Amino acid sequence: MSVTGAIRKAERVLPGEEAPEGELDPRWQTIIEVSEYIQQHPDEVWRFTRKWGAHANADLRTAVATCLLEHLLERHFDLIFPLVSEACRQSPRFTDTLCRFWEFGQASGPQNLKRLDALRWELCRPSAWRCTEWRPHHVIG
């Protein structure tokens, strides 16, 4: 399958509804399939991430955050971070998506982590920490 095919397949499933407890969620599964193309096709995956990372459904935003955004920033921080910053300023829901993932790879480097923390601090504010109980790294110690 190609990145275009994976995205088309996911678009047919999304937004969908959560699977019953204990069953595989087809929404998460198709998002995981899209994530397989992050390394070679970050621009296409970003456009998909931007669209679905602002959706009203919180579980869908969690899937986008943990399966896509987290790994886009892990592997393509310098390319993706400015786009994330802009998306967060345009969409409170996308800002919420930003608060739903952990930092790995390039995103966990000291300078990049500082940039992420600054953006989260600016946009999330302590009242928004409820989503993942995110705290700036300098606060946690």
XYZ file of C-alpha atoms in Angstrom:
141
model
C 0.000 0.000 0.000
C 1.119 3.595 -0.601
C 0.814 6.578 1.733
C -2.066 7.799 -0.433
C -3.771 4.431 -0.155
C -3.318 4.313 3.619
C -4.734 7.812 3.985
C -7.691 7.033 1.716
C -8.403 3.880 3.706
C -8.306 5.834 6.959
C -10.505 8.597 5.538
C -13.177 5.979 4.769
C -13.154 4.838 8.413
C -12.858 8.207 10.165
C -14.277 9.737 12.204
C -16.149 6.536 13.024
C -16.995 5.465 16.532
C -15.018 3.882 19.333
C -14.942 0.095 19.298
C -16.537 -1.721 22.217
C -14.276 -2.358 25.207
C -11.776 -5.141 24.491
C -12.106 -4.985 20.700
C -9.641 -3.500 18.219
C -10.696 -0.036 17.143
C -10.627 0.223 13.332
C -9.975 3.971 13.602
C -6.794 3.407 15.597
C -5.769 0.588 13.254
C -6.024 2.744 10.128
C -4.169 5.590 11.872
C -1.408 3.127 12.753
C -1.258 2.130 9.079
C -0.810 5.799 8.113
C 1.992 6.076 10.688
C 4.023 3.521 8.734
C 4.741 6.297 6.206
C 6.076 8.935 8.614
C 9.726 8.394 7.735
C 9.397 8.650 3.956
C 6.302 10.871 3.617
C 6.157 13.311 6.537
C 4.358 16.041 4.562
C 1.456 13.815 3.548
C 1.192 12.337 7.041
C 1.318 15.855 8.524
C -1.654 17.014 6.419
C -3.654 14.021 7.644
C -2.498 14.672 11.230
C -3.469 18.343 11.031
C -6.954 17.495 9.810
C -7.802 14.766 12.311
C -5.854 16.256 15.219
C -8.464 19.011 15.414
C -11.487 16.698 15.417
C -14.127 17.023 18.138
C -13.686 13.409 19.313
C -11.097 13.237 22.119
C -10.312 9.545 21.590
C -9.600 10.206 17.928
C -7.312 13.099 18.902
C -5.489 10.759 21.298
C -4.929 8.272 18.468
C -3.596 11.054 16.240
C -1.358 12.363 19.035
C 0.172 9.044 20.041
C 0.334 7.304 16.672
C 1.163 10.231 14.386
C 2.128 13.551 15.965
C 4.426 11.964 18.546
C 6.367 10.145 15.826
C 6.379 12.998 13.327
C 8.101 15.131 15.972
C 10.325 12.214 16.952
C 11.729 11.935 13.419
C 11.129 15.317 11.733
C 11.105 17.886 14.526
C 12.538 20.840 12.586
C 10.108 20.301 9.713
C 6.988 19.617 11.778
C 7.308 21.807 14.883
C 6.595 25.142 13.106
C 3.501 23.546 11.539
C 2.373 22.253 14.935
C 2.855 25.685 16.471
C 0.722 27.277 13.761
C -1.954 24.568 14.001
C -2.185 25.025 17.771
C -2.709 28.756 17.378
C -5.522 28.091 14.901
C -7.280 25.313 16.807
C -7.827 24.767 20.538
C -8.555 21.122 19.742
C -5.188 20.727 18.058
C -3.605 22.310 21.128
C -5.298 19.590 23.164
C -3.779 17.007 20.800
C -0.350 18.492 21.518
C -0.887 17.756 25.224
C -1.593 14.058 24.603
C 1.787 12.571 23.697
C 5.281 11.850 25.005
C 8.522 13.112 23.553
C 10.903 10.710 21.834
C 13.855 11.012 19.474
C 14.416 14.506 18.144
C 11.565 15.884 20.271
C 13.348 14.810 23.456
C 16.563 16.726 22.732
C 17.150 19.546 25.240
C 16.564 22.442 22.828
C 13.548 20.855 21.154
C 12.056 19.871 24.486
C 12.447 23.477 25.596
C 10.566 24.628 22.472
C 7.765 22.113 23.070
C 7.487 23.092 26.730
C 7.346 26.783 25.828
C 4.560 26.184 23.308
C 2.599 24.026 25.733
C 3.111 26.540 28.526
C 1.904 29.361 26.290
C -1.134 27.575 24.887
C -2.142 24.868 27.331
C -1.953 26.828 30.583
C -2.316 24.886 33.828
C -6.099 24.618 33.381
C -5.548 22.501 30.253
C -3.193 20.037 31.926
C -6.140 17.760 32.612
C -5.685 15.885 29.326
C -2.441 14.094 30.212
C -1.420 15.905 33.364
C 1.389 17.453 31.338
C 3.776 19.591 33.307
C 6.741 21.512 31.937
C 9.883 19.440 32.344
C 11.545 22.081 34.481
C 8.650 21.797 36.982
C 8.838 18.018 37.355
C 12.537 18.144 38.038
